[in-house]
Amino acid sequence: MKTPSRVKLIDVGPRDGLQNEKQQVPAAVKIELVHRLQQAGLAEIEVTSFVSPKWVPQMADNAEVMAGLQRQSGVRYSVLTPNMQGFEAALKTRPDEIVVFGAASEAFSQKNINCSIAESIERFRPVVQAARDAGVGVRGAISCTVGCPYEGEIAPERVELVARLMREIGVQRVDIADTIGVGTPLKVQRAFDAALKHYDLDSVSGHFHDTYGMALANTLAALELGVWNFQSSVAGLGGCPYAKGATGNVATEDVVYLLHGMGIETGIDLDLLIDAGKFISDALGRKPHSRAANALLTKRLG
Ligand code: HMG
Ligand code: MG
């Protein structure tokens, strides 16, 4: 066990969470959500994506949301950019980090970004170069690192290949994503071991969707490897429009409850985080998809 004493969470709720909502969420609500997350102590927030509005209409207000932020010093604001068109639009909104997103599965790459893995790397190359030239950080998301909705199980060698290609084009750190939440601890550890052939422990993060209820177990499995960066989504928002049936990311509230219970520091105030989750869940007309949040909200009433 080399469990870290401190963990950094990136809340991806405003992006991964909201991208899947059918009803357009007003930009003002998205901005308020980001403000509440930073007040709760989130030091990294994935705000939006600069993708085609025909593909993901919910993210069409990307520039408006970025412009409306009252930025807090010490907070890193990231956005997704699949190509140069997205990057050029994103750069004007001054993100601290951009995210290129590829996949360990060919079929998912085609469905999600309309190109093969090899083509995606060629699209990312100038984006990564331009971002680094502009002093903007670069993260790479690798989808379907354990399973794919179209291809089934994914071998760790596929993850290693994409990690290597991302490393070669200058991506600084990578997210090991279980897009459809089918992973179990040993499979997830194998995916990390594959990525760790090309990135060090400080440069990999876990991104677990909770479709099968395995995300916290997978988080613990990654912690045991020493991984200390994770993505999660306030109130368990979300899903991917190109992975039907997949639910949201693991709820940030649940991950914080787990970590604090293990004596691991996050810098996050769980009460304020629960308020942020309640705010967005009320705006969407539902209860938070977080066991810890609902338990603690019930306790507040008592
Ligand atoms: P394409 O159709 O192959 O692109 O889509 P194209 O270059 O041929 O352009 C076609 C049209 O799209 C043109 O417009 C372009 O201007 C426009 P038209 O001339 O037809 O009016 N276009 C854009 N507009 C705005 N911003 C852009 C942009 N690029 C082209 N950046 C593309 C390729 C990648 C754009 C498309 O497939 C796309 O937008 N995909 C979005 C996929 C997406 O957002 N998926 C969800 C995020 S990934 C995720 O959730 C997984 C993750 O959480 C990790 C995990 O859990 O696995 C990260
Ligand atoms: Mg995701």
Coordinates of C-alpha atoms and ligand atoms in Angstrom, one line a residue:
M1 CA 0.0 0.0 0.0
K2 CA 1.4 3.4 -1.0
T3 CA -1.9 5.3 -0.4
P4 CA -1.3 9.0 -0.7
S5 CA -1.9 11.4 2.2
R6 CA -3.3 14.1 -0.1
V7 CA -5.6 13.9 -3.2
K8 CA -6.4 16.5 -5.8
L9 CA -9.9 16.3 -7.3
I10 CA -10.9 17.8 -10.6
D11 CA -14.7 18.4 -10.6
V12 CA -15.9 17.7 -14.1
G13 CA -19.6 18.2 -13.3
P14 CA -20.0 21.4 -15.3
R15 CA -18.7 19.7 -18.4
D16 CA -18.9 15.9 -18.2
G17 CA -22.0 16.2 -16.0
L18 CA -24.0 18.7 -17.8
Q19 CA -23.1 17.7 -21.4
N20 CA -25.6 14.9 -21.3
E21 CA -28.6 17.0 -20.1
K22 CA -31.3 17.2 -22.7
Q23 CA -32.8 20.5 -21.5
Q24 CA -30.5 23.5 -22.1
V25 CA -29.1 24.6 -18.7
P26 CA -28.8 28.4 -18.6
A27 CA -25.2 29.7 -18.7
A28 CA -25.9 31.6 -15.4
V29 CA -26.7 28.3 -13.7
K30 CA -23.4 26.7 -15.0
I31 CA -21.5 29.8 -13.9
E32 CA -23.0 29.7 -10.4
L33 CA -22.2 26.0 -10.2
V34 CA -18.5 26.7 -10.9
H35 CA -18.5 29.5 -8.3
R36 CA -20.0 27.2 -5.7
L37 CA -17.4 24.5 -6.5
Q38 CA -14.5 26.9 -6.1
Q39 CA -16.0 28.1 -2.8
A40 CA -16.2 24.5 -1.6
G41 CA -12.4 24.3 -2.2
L42 CA -12.2 22.6 -5.6
A43 CA -8.8 23.7 -7.0
E44 CA -9.5 22.3 -10.5
I45 CA -12.7 22.6 -12.4
E46 CA -13.5 21.3 -15.9
V47 CA -15.8 24.1 -17.1
T48 CA -17.0 23.3 -20.6
S49 CA -16.0 22.0 -24.0
F50 CA -15.3 23.6 -27.3
V51 CA -16.8 20.9 -29.5
S52 CA -19.3 21.1 -32.3
P53 CA -22.6 22.5 -31.1
K54 CA -24.3 20.1 -33.6
W55 CA -22.8 17.2 -31.7
V56 CA -23.2 18.5 -28.1
P57 CA -25.7 21.4 -28.1
Q58 CA -25.5 21.7 -24.3
M59 CA -21.9 23.0 -24.6
A60 CA -22.7 25.7 -27.2
D61 CA -22.5 28.4 -24.6
N62 CA -18.9 27.6 -23.8
A63 CA -17.5 31.1 -24.4
E64 CA -20.3 32.8 -22.4
V65 CA -19.7 30.5 -19.5
M66 CA -16.0 31.1 -19.5
A67 CA -16.5 34.9 -19.8
G68 CA -18.9 34.9 -16.8
L69 CA -16.5 33.3 -14.3
Q70 CA -15.2 35.2 -11.4
R71 CA -11.9 33.5 -11.2
Q72 CA -10.4 32.6 -7.9
S73 CA -6.6 32.6 -7.7
G74 CA -5.1 29.1 -7.3
V75 CA -8.0 27.5 -9.2
R76 CA -7.3 25.8 -12.5
Y77 CA -10.0 26.1 -15.2
S78 CA -9.9 23.5 -17.9
V79 CA -11.9 23.0 -21.2
L80 CA -12.1 20.2 -23.8
T81 CA -10.7 21.0 -27.3
P82 CA -10.9 18.2 -29.9
N83 CA -9.2 20.1 -32.7
M84 CA -7.6 23.4 -33.8
Q85 CA -11.0 25.0 -34.3
G86 CA -12.0 24.2 -30.8
F87 CA -8.6 25.3 -29.5
E88 CA -8.6 28.6 -31.2
A89 CA -12.1 29.4 -29.8
A90 CA -11.0 28.2 -26.3
L91 CA -7.8 30.2 -26.2
K92 CA -9.7 33.5 -26.4
T93 CA -11.4 32.5 -23.1
R94 CA -8.1 32.0 -21.3
P95 CA -8.3 28.4 -20.0
D96 CA -5.5 27.3 -17.7
E97 CA -5.5 23.8 -19.3
I98 CA -7.0 22.2 -22.4
V99 CA -8.0 18.6 -22.7
V100 CA -7.6 16.6 -25.9
F101 CA -9.7 13.4 -25.7
G102 CA -9.0 10.1 -27.4
A103 CA -9.9 6.5 -26.8
A104 CA -8.3 3.1 -26.3
S105 CA -11.1 1.8 -28.5
E106 CA -11.3 2.4 -32.3
A107 CA -15.1 2.1 -32.4
F108 CA -15.5 4.6 -29.6
S109 CA -13.1 7.0 -31.2
Q110 CA -15.2 6.9 -34.4
K111 CA -18.5 7.5 -32.5
N112 CA -17.2 10.2 -30.2
I113 CA -14.9 12.3 -32.4
N114 CA -15.5 10.9 -35.9
C115 CA -12.0 9.7 -36.6
S116 CA -9.7 6.7 -35.9
I117 CA -7.2 6.7 -33.0
A118 CA -4.3 7.4 -35.4
E119 CA -6.2 10.3 -37.0
S120 CA -7.1 11.7 -33.6
I121 CA -3.4 11.9 -32.6
E122 CA -2.7 13.8 -35.8
R123 CA -5.5 16.2 -35.0
F124 CA -4.2 16.6 -31.4
R125 CA -0.6 17.2 -32.4
P126 CA -1.0 20.9 -33.5
V127 CA -3.5 21.5 -30.6
V128 CA -0.9 20.3 -28.1
Q129 CA 1.9 22.3 -29.7
A130 CA -0.2 25.5 -29.9
A131 CA -1.3 25.1 -26.3
R132 CA 2.2 24.6 -25.0
D133 CA 3.5 27.5 -27.1
A134 CA 0.8 29.7 -25.5
G135 CA 1.7 28.5 -22.0
V136 CA -1.5 26.6 -21.5
G137 CA -1.4 23.2 -19.8
V138 CA -2.4 20.0 -21.7
R139 CA -4.2 17.0 -20.4
G140 CA -5.3 14.0 -22.4
A141 CA -8.3 11.9 -21.6
I142 CA -8.2 8.3 -22.7
S143 CA -11.7 6.9 -22.9
C144 CA -12.7 3.2 -22.7
T145 CA -9.5 2.1 -20.9
V146 CA -11.2 -1.1 -19.5
G147 CA -14.3 -1.5 -21.6
C148 CA -16.1 -0.1 -24.6
P149 CA -19.8 0.0 -25.4
Y150 CA -19.1 -1.2 -28.9
E151 CA -16.0 -3.4 -28.6
G152 CA -16.4 -4.9 -25.1
E153 CA -13.3 -5.5 -23.0
I154 CA -10.3 -3.5 -23.8
A155 CA -6.8 -4.9 -23.4
P156 CA -4.2 -2.9 -21.3
E157 CA -1.9 -2.9 -24.4
R158 CA -4.4 -0.5 -26.1
V159 CA -4.1 1.9 -23.1
E160 CA -0.4 1.7 -23.3
L161 CA -0.4 2.5 -27.0
V162 CA -2.6 5.6 -26.6
A163 CA -0.6 6.8 -23.6
R164 CA 2.6 6.4 -25.6
L165 CA 1.2 8.3 -28.5
M166 CA -0.1 11.1 -26.2
R167 CA 3.3 11.3 -24.5
E168 CA 5.0 11.5 -27.9
I169 CA 3.0 14.6 -29.0
G170 CA 3.6 16.4 -25.7
V171 CA 0.5 15.8 -23.6
Q172 CA 1.6 16.5 -20.1
R173 CA -0.8 14.3 -18.1
V174 CA -3.5 11.7 -18.8
D175 CA -6.8 10.6 -17.4
I176 CA -7.5 6.9 -17.3
A177 CA -11.3 6.9 -18.0
D178 CA -13.7 4.1 -17.4
T179 CA -16.3 5.8 -19.7
I180 CA -19.1 3.2 -19.2
G181 CA -18.3 2.2 -15.6
V182 CA -17.7 -1.4 -16.3
G183 CA -14.3 -1.6 -14.6
T184 CA -13.5 -3.6 -11.5
P185 CA -10.4 -3.0 -9.3
L186 CA -7.9 -5.3 -10.8
K187 CA -8.8 -4.4 -14.4
V188 CA -8.5 -0.7 -13.5
Q189 CA -5.1 -1.3 -11.9
R190 CA -3.9 -3.0 -15.1
A191 CA -5.0 0.0 -17.1
F192 CA -3.0 2.3 -14.8
D193 CA 0.0 0.0 -14.9
A194 CA -0.1 0.3 -18.7
A195 CA -0.3 4.1 -18.7
L196 CA 2.4 4.2 -16.0
K197 CA 4.8 2.8 -18.6
H198 CA 4.8 6.3 -20.2
Y199 CA 3.6 8.7 -17.5
D200 CA 4.7 9.0 -13.8
L201 CA 2.4 8.7 -10.9
D202 CA 2.0 12.5 -10.6
S203 CA 0.7 12.6 -14.2
V204 CA -2.1 10.1 -14.3
S205 CA -5.6 10.5 -12.9
G206 CA -8.6 8.3 -12.5
H207 CA -11.9 9.2 -14.2
F208 CA -14.6 6.7 -13.2
H209 CA -18.2 6.6 -14.3
D210 CA -20.4 4.7 -11.8
T211 CA -22.7 2.8 -14.0
Y212 CA -22.1 -0.5 -12.2
G213 CA -21.5 1.0 -8.8
M214 CA -17.8 0.1 -9.0
A215 CA -16.4 3.7 -9.1
L216 CA -15.5 4.0 -5.4
A217 CA -13.9 0.5 -5.4
N218 CA -11.9 1.5 -8.5
T219 CA -10.9 4.8 -6.8
L220 CA -9.5 2.8 -3.8
A221 CA -7.7 0.4 -6.2
A222 CA -6.0 3.4 -7.9
L223 CA -5.2 5.0 -4.5
E224 CA -3.4 1.7 -3.6
L225 CA -1.2 2.2 -6.6
G226 CA -0.4 5.7 -5.3
V227 CA -2.5 7.6 -7.8
W228 CA -3.5 10.9 -6.2
N229 CA -5.4 12.8 -9.0
F230 CA -9.0 11.9 -9.7
Q231 CA -12.0 13.4 -11.6
S232 CA -15.4 13.3 -10.2
S233 CA -18.7 15.0 -10.7
V234 CA -20.6 17.0 -8.1
A235 CA -24.0 15.3 -7.4
G236 CA -22.8 12.4 -9.7
L237 CA -24.0 14.4 -12.7
G238 CA -23.6 13.2 -16.2
G239 CA -22.7 10.6 -18.8
C240 CA -21.4 10.6 -22.3
P241 CA -23.8 11.2 -25.3
Y242 CA -21.8 8.6 -27.3
A243 CA -22.0 5.9 -24.6
K244 CA -25.7 5.1 -24.2
G245 CA -26.8 4.0 -20.8
A246 CA -23.6 5.0 -19.1
T247 CA -24.3 7.0 -16.0
G248 CA -22.5 10.0 -14.5
N249 CA -19.1 10.2 -13.0
V250 CA -18.6 9.0 -9.4
A251 CA -20.1 11.8 -7.2
T252 CA -17.4 14.2 -5.8
E253 CA -19.3 14.1 -2.4
D254 CA -18.9 10.3 -2.2
V255 CA -15.2 10.5 -3.1
V256 CA -14.6 13.2 -0.5
Y257 CA -16.4 11.2 2.1
L258 CA -14.2 8.2 1.3
L259 CA -11.0 10.2 1.3
H260 CA -11.7 12.2 4.5
G261 CA -12.7 8.9 6.2
M262 CA -9.3 7.5 5.3
G263 CA -7.6 10.6 6.7
I264 CA -6.6 11.8 3.2
E265 CA -6.6 15.6 2.7
T266 CA -8.5 17.1 -0.2
G267 CA -8.8 20.8 0.8
I268 CA -12.5 20.5 0.2
D269 CA -15.3 21.5 2.6
L270 CA -17.8 18.6 2.3
D271 CA -20.8 20.8 3.6
L272 CA -20.2 23.5 1.0
L273 CA -19.7 20.8 -1.7
I274 CA -23.1 19.2 -0.7
D275 CA -24.7 22.7 -1.1
A276 CA -23.2 23.0 -4.6
G277 CA -24.6 19.5 -5.5
K278 CA -28.0 20.5 -4.0
F279 CA -28.0 23.7 -6.0
I280 CA -27.5 22.0 -9.4
S281 CA -29.8 19.1 -8.5
D282 CA -32.6 21.5 -7.6
A283 CA -31.9 23.4 -10.9
L284 CA -32.3 20.1 -12.8
G285 CA -35.3 19.0 -10.7
R286 CA -33.9 15.9 -9.1
K287 CA -32.1 14.6 -6.1
P288 CA -28.3 14.4 -6.1
H289 CA -26.9 11.1 -7.3
S290 CA -24.7 10.8 -4.3
R291 CA -25.2 8.4 -1.4
A292 CA -23.1 10.6 1.0
A293 CA -24.8 13.8 0.0
N294 CA -28.3 12.4 0.4
A295 CA -27.4 10.8 3.8
L296 CA -25.9 14.1 5.1
L297 CA -28.8 16.1 3.7
T298 CA -31.2 13.8 5.6
K299 CA -29.1 14.2 8.7
R300 CA -29.3 18.0 8.4
L301 CA -33.1 17.8 8.6
G302 CA -33.0 15.7 11.8
Ligands
HMG1 P1 -16.5 16.4 -37.6 O1 -17.9 16.5 -38.1 O2 -15.7 15.2 -38.1 O3 -15.7 17.7 -37.9 O4 -16.6 16.3 -36.0 P2 -15.4 18.6 -39.1 O5 -14.0 19.1 -38.9 O6 -15.6 17.8 -40.4 O7 -16.4 19.8 -39.1 C1 -17.8 19.6 -39.3 C2 -18.6 20.7 -38.7 O8 -18.4 20.9 -37.3 C3 -18.2 22.1 -39.3 O9 -19.4 22.9 -39.3 C4 -17.2 22.7 -38.3 O10 -17.2 24.1 -38.4 C5 -17.8 22.2 -37.0 P3 -20.3 23.1 -40.6 O11 -19.4 23.6 -41.7 O12 -20.9 21.7 -40.9 O13 -21.4 24.1 -40.1 N1 -16.8 22.0 -36.0 C6 -16.8 22.7 -34.8 N2 -17.6 23.6 -34.3 C7 -17.3 24.1 -33.1 N3 -16.2 23.7 -32.4 C8 -15.4 22.7 -32.9 C9 -15.6 22.2 -34.1 N4 -15.0 21.3 -34.9 C10 -15.7 21.2 -36.0 N5 -14.3 22.4 -32.1 C11 -15.7 16.8 -33.9 C12 -15.4 16.2 -35.2 C13 -14.6 16.4 -32.9 C14 -15.8 18.3 -33.9 C15 -17.1 16.2 -33.4 O14 -17.0 14.8 -33.5 C16 -17.4 16.6 -32.0 O15 -17.7 17.8 -31.7 N6 -17.5 15.6 -31.1 C17 -17.9 15.9 -29.7 C18 -17.7 14.8 -28.9 C19 -17.9 15.1 -27.4 O16 -18.0 16.3 -27.0 N7 -18.1 14.0 -26.6 C20 -18.2 14.2 -25.2 C21 -16.9 14.6 -24.6 S1 -15.8 13.3 -24.4 C22 -16.3 12.5 -22.9 O17 -17.3 12.8 -22.4 C23 -15.4 11.4 -22.4 C24 -14.5 11.9 -21.2 O18 -15.4 12.3 -20.1 C25 -13.7 10.7 -20.7 C26 -14.5 9.5 -20.5 O19 -15.4 9.4 -19.6 O20 -14.3 8.5 -21.3 C27 -13.6 13.0 -21.6
MG2 MG -16.4 11.0 -18.7

